[in-house]
Each structure stands twice: as C-alpha cells, then as structure tokens.
Tab-separated table of C-alpha atoms in Angstrom:
chain	number	residue	atom	x	y	z
A	1225	LYS	CA	0.001	-0.028	-0.001
A	1226	ALA	CA	1.385	3.383	-0.970
A	1227	GLY	CA	2.629	5.684	1.765
A	1228	VAL	CA	2.061	9.333	2.291
A	1229	THR	CA	3.262	11.397	-0.615
A	1230	GLN	CA	4.294	14.990	-0.385
A	1231	THR	CA	5.165	17.238	-3.244
A	1232	PRO	CA	7.426	18.961	-4.032
A	1233	ARG	CA	10.305	17.636	-1.957
A	1234	TYR	CA	12.291	20.841	-2.223
A	1235	LEU	CA	11.270	24.371	-2.873
A	1236	ILE	CA	13.061	27.705	-2.952
A	1237	LYS	CA	11.011	30.941	-2.805
A	1238	THR	CA	11.672	34.521	-2.248
A	1239	ARG	CA	10.245	36.729	0.524
A	1240	GLY	CA	6.763	37.972	-0.245
A	1241	GLN	CA	5.829	35.152	-2.524
A	1242	GLN	CA	3.262	32.493	-1.750
A	1243	VAL	CA	3.637	28.714	-1.881
A	1244	THR	CA	1.372	25.694	-2.049
A	1245	LEU	CA	2.382	22.293	-0.752
A	1246	SER	CA	0.503	19.092	-1.494
A	1247	CYS	CA	-0.052	15.916	0.516
A	1248	SER	CA	-1.658	12.656	-0.585
A	1249	PRO	CA	-2.540	10.480	2.467
A	1250	ILE	CA	-2.567	6.685	2.640
A	1251	SER	CA	-5.658	5.294	0.860
A	1252	GLY	CA	-8.549	5.052	3.323
A	1253	HIS	CA	-7.085	7.680	5.712
A	1254	ARG	CA	-9.307	10.648	6.250
A	1255	SER	CA	-7.262	12.722	8.569
A	1256	VAL	CA	-4.361	14.863	7.321
A	1257	SER	CA	-2.280	16.945	9.710
A	1258	TRP	CA	0.449	19.430	8.840
A	1259	TYR	CA	3.504	20.224	10.909
A	1260	GLN	CA	6.388	22.672	10.590
A	1261	GLN	CA	9.772	21.416	11.767
A	1262	THR	CA	12.699	23.705	12.485
A	1263	PRO	CA	15.865	23.067	14.407
A	1264	GLY	CA	14.981	25.623	17.074
A	1265	GLN	CA	11.257	24.923	17.536
A	1266	GLY	CA	10.917	21.197	16.838
A	1267	LEU	CA	7.731	19.843	15.343
A	1268	GLN	CA	4.973	22.436	15.576
A	1269	PHE	CA	1.388	21.562	14.735
A	1270	LEU	CA	-0.190	23.719	12.022
A	1271	PHE	CA	-3.627	22.218	11.476
A	1272	GLU	CA	-5.599	19.044	10.913
A	1273	TYR	CA	-8.253	18.270	8.352
A	1274	PHE	CA	-10.690	15.440	8.631
A	1275	SER	CA	-13.306	14.751	5.891
A	1276	GLU	CA	-12.670	18.115	4.265
A	1277	THR	CA	-13.150	20.072	7.512
A	1278	GLN	CA	-10.518	21.720	9.618
A	1279	ARG	CA	-10.698	19.938	12.925
A	1280	ASN	CA	-7.758	21.423	14.796
A	1281	LYS	CA	-5.548	24.432	14.398
A	1282	GLY	CA	-2.255	25.400	15.887
A	1283	ASN	CA	-0.867	28.792	16.798
A	1284	PHE	CA	0.242	30.093	13.431
A	1285	PRO	CA	-0.648	33.292	11.769
A	1286	GLY	CA	-3.409	33.537	9.161
A	1287	ARG	CA	-0.804	33.465	6.416
A	1288	PHE	CA	-0.847	29.718	6.813
A	1289	SER	CA	-3.933	28.039	5.469
A	1290	GLY	CA	-5.004	24.655	4.215
A	1291	ARG	CA	-7.773	22.681	2.747
A	1292	GLN	CA	-8.719	19.091	2.078
A	1293	PHE	CA	-10.404	17.684	-0.932
A	1294	SER	CA	-13.051	14.937	-1.228
A	1295	ASN	CA	-10.335	12.377	-2.051
A	1296	SER	CA	-8.642	13.279	1.262
A	1297	ARG	CA	-5.681	14.966	-0.520
A	1298	SER	CA	-4.697	18.139	1.263
A	1299	GLU	CA	-2.891	21.333	0.310
A	1300	MET	CA	-1.193	23.877	2.550
A	1301	ASN	CA	-0.703	27.472	1.441
A	1302	VAL	CA	1.612	30.012	2.921
A	1303	SER	CA	1.171	33.640	1.689
A	1304	THR	CA	3.631	36.544	1.947
A	1305	LEU	CA	6.516	34.317	2.779
A	1306	GLU	CA	9.041	35.382	5.420
A	1307	LEU	CA	12.575	34.178	5.977
A	1308	GLY	CA	11.391	32.489	9.174
A	1309	ASP	CA	9.042	30.247	7.231
A	1310	SER	CA	12.031	28.226	6.031
A	1311	ALA	CA	11.462	24.825	7.422
A	1312	LEU	CA	10.629	21.178	6.708
A	1313	TYR	CA	6.863	20.904	6.284
A	1314	LEU	CA	5.546	17.466	7.243
A	1315	CYS	CA	2.210	15.913	6.482
A	1316	ALA	CA	0.799	13.118	8.587
A	1317	SER	CA	-1.989	10.708	7.630
A	1318	ARG	CA	-4.291	8.971	10.049
A	1319	ARG	CA	-7.173	6.636	9.418
A	1320	GLY	CA	-9.406	8.085	12.152
A	1321	SER	CA	-9.202	10.317	15.116
A	1322	ASP	CA	-7.291	8.052	17.479
A	1323	THR	CA	-4.831	6.017	15.383
A	1324	GLU	CA	-1.184	6.190	14.624
A	1325	ALA	CA	0.132	8.855	12.319
A	1326	PHE	CA	2.165	8.108	9.204
A	1327	PHE	CA	4.396	10.750	7.782
A	1328	GLY	CA	5.425	11.768	4.359
A	1329	GLN	CA	9.065	12.624	3.559
A	1330	GLY	CA	8.268	16.339	3.925
A	1331	THR	CA	8.780	19.373	1.736
A	1332	ARG	CA	11.873	21.404	2.447
A	1333	LEU	CA	11.008	25.053	1.947
A	1334	THR	CA	13.725	27.621	1.731
A	1335	VAL	CA	12.839	31.317	1.671
A	1336	VAL	CA	15.527	33.632	0.472
B	411	THR	CA	-1.739	23.688	26.719
B	412	GLN	CA	-0.342	20.156	26.609
B	413	LEU	CA	3.441	20.036	26.447
B	414	LEU	CA	5.804	17.110	26.203
B	415	GLU	CA	9.352	17.611	27.406
B	416	GLN	CA	12.047	15.120	26.368
B	417	SER	CA	15.353	14.490	28.024
B	418	PRO	CA	18.127	14.490	27.307
B	419	GLN	CA	18.070	16.825	24.298
B	420	PHE	CA	21.262	15.340	22.844
B	421	LEU	CA	23.029	12.103	23.500
B	422	SER	CA	26.236	10.765	22.033
B	423	ILE	CA	27.277	7.246	23.024
B	424	GLN	CA	29.494	4.382	21.838
B	425	GLU	CA	28.159	1.387	20.141
B	426	GLY	CA	27.207	-1.314	22.677
B	427	GLU	CA	26.136	1.092	25.416
B	428	ASN	CA	22.639	1.334	26.862
B	429	LEU	CA	20.588	4.454	27.060
B	430	THR	CA	17.214	5.755	28.195
B	431	VAL	CA	15.219	8.679	26.789
B	432	TYR	CA	12.438	10.316	28.834
B	433	CYS	CA	9.246	11.978	27.853
B	434	ASN	CA	7.416	13.889	30.503
B	435	SER	CA	4.281	15.943	30.786
B	436	SER	CA	1.928	17.437	33.333
B	437	SER	CA	-1.020	16.364	31.192
B	438	VAL	CA	-2.656	12.944	30.852
B	439	PHE	CA	-2.577	11.407	27.368
B	440	SER	CA	-4.952	8.685	26.106
B	441	SER	CA	-2.054	7.209	24.107
B	442	LEU	CA	1.594	8.015	23.484
B	443	GLN	CA	3.708	7.147	20.481
B	444	TRP	CA	7.389	7.096	19.764
B	445	TYR	CA	8.905	7.950	16.437
B	446	ARG	CA	12.416	7.968	14.943
B	447	GLN	CA	13.397	10.463	12.318
B	448	GLU	CA	16.427	10.385	10.074
B	449	PRO	CA	17.849	13.531	8.389
B	450	GLY	CA	15.698	14.756	5.494
B	451	GLU	CA	12.974	12.151	6.144
B	452	GLY	CA	9.654	12.178	8.006
B	453	PRO	CA	9.285	10.565	11.414
B	454	VAL	CA	8.595	6.797	11.367
B	455	LEU	CA	6.345	5.287	13.983
B	456	LEU	CA	8.047	2.827	16.320
B	457	VAL	CA	5.335	2.014	18.897
B	458	THR	CA	2.070	3.136	20.504
B	459	VAL	CA	1.328	2.638	24.168
B	460	VAL	CA	-2.136	3.105	25.515
B	461	THR	CA	-2.464	1.604	28.963
B	462	GLY	CA	-0.864	3.093	32.162
B	463	GLY	CA	2.094	0.957	33.171
B	464	GLU	CA	2.280	-0.718	29.765
B	465	VAL	CA	5.609	-2.055	28.610
B	466	LYS	CA	6.363	-2.902	24.956
B	467	LYS	CA	9.520	-4.380	23.539
B	468	LEU	CA	10.730	-3.996	19.982
B	469	LYS	CA	13.942	-6.016	19.635
B	470	ARG	CA	16.466	-4.006	21.611
B	471	LEU	CA	14.035	-1.143	22.330
B	472	THR	CA	11.846	-1.131	25.439
B	473	PHE	CA	9.005	1.387	25.761
B	474	GLN	CA	7.172	2.090	29.016
B	475	PHE	CA	4.071	4.245	29.649
B	476	GLY	CA	3.790	5.732	33.118
B	477	ASP	CA	1.079	4.535	35.420
B	478	ALA	CA	-0.598	7.936	35.354
B	479	ARG	CA	-0.209	8.201	31.556
B	480	LYS	CA	1.714	11.431	31.840
B	481	ASP	CA	5.162	10.147	31.010
B	482	SER	CA	7.019	7.556	29.009
B	483	SER	CA	10.532	6.172	28.496
B	484	LEU	CA	12.449	4.555	25.738
B	485	HIS	CA	15.325	2.245	26.689
B	486	ILE	CA	17.793	1.035	24.051
B	487	THR	CA	20.034	-1.918	24.914
B	488	ALA	CA	23.402	-2.356	23.215
B	489	ALA	CA	22.959	0.556	20.915
B	490	GLN	CA	24.030	0.272	17.286
B	491	THR	CA	25.066	2.923	14.741
B	492	GLY	CA	21.746	2.275	12.982
B	493	ASP	CA	19.921	3.590	16.013
B	494	THR	CA	21.225	7.079	15.333
B	495	GLY	CA	18.459	9.611	14.724
B	496	LEU	CA	15.942	11.996	16.277
B	497	TYR	CA	13.604	10.277	18.687
B	498	LEU	CA	10.226	11.917	19.213
B	499	CYS	CA	7.442	11.114	21.566
B	500	ALA	CA	3.947	12.227	20.739
B	501	GLY	CA	0.855	12.279	22.868
B	502	GLU	CA	-2.800	12.330	22.016
B	503	GLY	CA	-5.388	13.412	24.397
B	504	GLY	CA	-8.002	15.969	25.344
B	505	ALA	CA	-11.119	16.915	23.467
B	506	THR	CA	-9.307	17.686	20.166
B	507	ASN	CA	-7.401	14.402	19.654
B	508	LYS	CA	-4.597	16.596	18.375
B	509	LEU	CA	-1.251	14.812	18.254
B	510	ILE	CA	1.351	16.870	20.191
B	511	PHE	CA	5.050	16.119	19.740
B	512	GLY	CA	7.823	16.299	22.241
B	513	THR	CA	10.927	18.435	21.929
B	514	GLY	CA	12.973	15.489	20.575
B	515	THR	CA	16.163	13.629	21.576
B	516	LEU	CA	18.966	13.578	19.069
B	517	LEU	CA	20.936	10.367	19.488
B	518	ALA	CA	24.324	9.728	17.887
B	519	VAL	CA	25.784	6.250	18.213
B	520	GLN	CA	29.518	6.232	17.482
B	521	PRO	CA	31.205	3.100	16.039
C-alpha cells in the first residue's frame, strides 16, 4: 500500500511570494495533519483536516492556510513568505481520530 | 496547553552502550507514540502505548508508559550505529485528539 506522498520535496521561494504544498494520504485515511519542523522549535502543529473540515488548528498566523479535498488529498498554502518560514513541512496521515500517524518525507522550503 | 518535554536533548554514546530517553508531561494522554526520524525524512512510527504501566518491547528497544499516563521512557540496549536519529514522543489526548510532539532527543551512536 502506498505511503504518504508530499510534493514537491524541495522548494526555494523569495520573501513575499506564496507557496502551495501538497499531501496525498494513505488510501482510506481521512485525517491529514500538517507540521512545521525547524531546528529551534521542533515539530509544531499547524492544522488538521478530517473529511474536508478543519478539525484542529495550531498557533500560526493567518498566512498559513490549508484545505482538504473529497479524495482526502490536502494542500497547505503560505502567503507573503518570510525568511522564518524556512522549514521542513511534514504531512501526517491517520485513518481516524485516534490512530497512529504516518508521515510523508516532507517538503523542504527555503525562503531567500 | 499540553506540552511534552524530552530529556536528554542530545546524546552521544558508543556502540554497545545502553541508554534511556524520557518523555514527560503534566497532562494525561490517552495514548503515546514514539517515532524515529532520520535527516531529511519524515518521522517513522516505532510504537504506540495506551495503557498506564504498559511495557512494549521491539527487539532492543523497550518502551514504557507511566502509570498515570503522563510520561514515557524509551530504553535501548546495546545501541548500534543504525539507532542514530531523532527520537520523538507524541501524545494524544484531550477533546481535540490533536497529536502533540515532544521536543525530541537527538541520538548519535559512534562506532
């Protein structure tokens, strides 16, 4: 069974631009969570989508947004990029609300 | 706010040594998971513990969930270079079922 797929793997953007990241969860999994990982802050929760609805939200500014489609694929958007947004963005797939999370390889975003 | 603190933050040991990593919180979690992450990759699930006092073994790795379900430990026996990586605990609990990650323990096993 295919794992969690994140695209692209690497991305370089300039300050002020916007970016969209994509995550395809494991087939049958309805929950997709997004995390930002940086050396200084560790894994920070961004938001979780379940059946196309945002179920949980972390403490990130409104520049960070997401959505989930009917096939459970999810996208994350960051507008007006800042240097501090440089990070590894990870997507986690879960079957339901209380099962283990399976991660994609992440998207490494560099803002210059 | 639920927080998970891991200790130590960094650990460098020789191959063959034993080690223990701790994951502590003031909050109760319905379940707790341990992950290992290698550079440039996403975390990979190692184990899930759900019952207070539960002990699970995965080859040379032993995981324990505290009786009060607020803390957990990971013990590695006879560490190998392949054990090198970032170890993360993650807890789930509360009304939101949000998965919260610990601060991480970076382990380096030297040959």
